[in-house]
């Protein structure tokens, strides 16, 4: 009897000790710290709508995962980068040093993204770029912890160069903002146009984010090219398309560009955009089951139609989800995390894509035409187009 009692007491003590040992682990699992996601995007200025669409898309995917990534609840920290490269380093440091974010998502403007990439590279913070196409980000500045869910500026430019050459346009004038995105977009276009036997006869530009186009439109009218290629986006794209039509150029000189010219802008552009051809990795009428589901969920949540920026935000979250699932939310396992993102096949609304060695999407570029208030898919301009990743040593 005494022995049995002693055994029972001993077992109870052993159980209590075990429970005490187990407690920290159980408590840790239940209270795993939130995953701090730093969103650095433009919420003011000519790209404000693009920043909001990216955030909407990102949040939608996280919400579909129960508010979690890699099993950890997500907490957001936000900075308005104003598309201002001169404030970019201070802004990204607010997220890294003040808020101690685990991952960075941003941004739209190429100049701001290059500053973010430098800080991400120096600090080893995981960065997913959900728009900015700066070649350097997945070129000379490439790094194991830097990824892009969108495109390089070269890609849609190159796709459009092929289209314009095939259409037989020989002499083309280009017009854009004078910064990395405009310059690189024109470079990509020119490369393919020249291969196809065409030529850029004049390169016009104005500083970002200026929209005083009149003098340049007069130069285009005087040059009488076979076609015009342009890179503008957001508020600038709205004004350029309207001014081009109002100047009477649209009926005589066909206007082409990467799809930023008409994505998320059609309501504001009205008839001025009708019939325009653009190239992009997304369109309004893809009719893929994955895209249909995405469009429905987006419209229900935000009472808005999605655009390419919303898709890129959604896919930034999908890329992080793939990486974080592989390390069960442990961002400290950097090599494993990066390798899981590298290998992921992203089931995007745009169609599935993989990443190049330099971490840029390898994807189809669609030829689209504005019909009514839609960027209607006309065909595939360039299949599985990969950015050359020039200068990337990884
Ligand atoms: C860029 O700066 O890289 C960019 C901005 C808006 C649309 C596309 C590219």
PDB file of C-alpha atoms and ligand atoms in Angstrom, residues 47 50 108-111 131-134 151 153 177 179-182 208 231-234 260 309, ligand 1:
ATOM      1  CA  UNK A  47       1.914  56.135 -58.569  1.00  0.00           C
ATOM      2  CA  UNK A  50      -0.377  51.429 -57.995  1.00  0.00           C
ATOM      3  CA  UNK A 108       6.829  50.757 -57.561  1.00  0.00           C
ATOM      4  CA  UNK A 109       9.496  53.279 -58.675  1.00  0.00           C
ATOM      5  CA  UNK A 110      12.782  51.884 -60.044  1.00  0.00           C
ATOM      6  CA  UNK A 111      14.973  54.554 -58.419  1.00  0.00           C
ATOM      7  CA  UNK A 131       6.617  46.183 -59.313  1.00  0.00           C
ATOM      8  CA  UNK A 132       9.734  48.279 -59.986  1.00  0.00           C
ATOM      9  CA  UNK A 133      11.477  46.877 -63.043  1.00  0.00           C
ATOM     10  CA  UNK A 134      15.001  48.301 -62.499  1.00  0.00           C
ATOM     11  CA  UNK A 151       8.995  42.069 -64.451  1.00  0.00           C
ATOM     12  CA  UNK A 153      11.753  47.024 -67.498  1.00  0.00           C
ATOM     13  CA  UNK A 177      10.225  59.867 -68.232  1.00  0.00           C
ATOM     14  CA  UNK A 179      14.807  57.651 -65.184  1.00  0.00           C
ATOM     15  CA  UNK A 180      15.762  53.974 -65.007  1.00  0.00           C
ATOM     16  CA  UNK A 181      12.305  52.616 -65.904  1.00  0.00           C
ATOM     17  CA  UNK A 182      11.875  54.801 -68.989  1.00  0.00           C
ATOM     18  CA  UNK A 208       9.822  62.208 -63.624  1.00  0.00           C
ATOM     19  CA  UNK A 231       6.605  54.308 -71.192  1.00  0.00           C
ATOM     20  CA  UNK A 232       4.350  56.120 -68.729  1.00  0.00           C
ATOM     21  CA  UNK A 233       2.338  54.731 -65.822  1.00  0.00           C
ATOM     22  CA  UNK A 234      -0.264  55.793 -63.265  1.00  0.00           C
ATOM     23  CA  UNK A 260       1.439  50.222 -67.804  1.00  0.00           C
ATOM     24  CA  UNK A 309      -0.268  45.794 -59.838  1.00  0.00           C
TER      25      UNK A 309
HETATM   26  C1  LIG B   1       9.282  51.572 -62.472  1.00  0.00           C
HETATM   27  O1  LIG B   1       9.667  52.650 -62.008  1.00  0.00           O
HETATM   28  O2  LIG B   1      10.043  50.598 -62.565  1.00  0.00           O
HETATM   29  C2  LIG B   1       7.855  51.416 -62.928  1.00  0.00           C
HETATM   30  C3  LIG B   1       6.886  52.267 -62.434  1.00  0.00           C
HETATM   31  C4  LIG B   1       5.572  52.088 -62.838  1.00  0.00           C
HETATM   32  C5  LIG B   1       5.231  51.065 -63.703  1.00  0.00           C
HETATM   33  C6  LIG B   1       6.209  50.219 -64.190  1.00  0.00           C
HETATM   34  C7  LIG B   1       7.535  50.397 -63.797  1.00  0.00           C
END
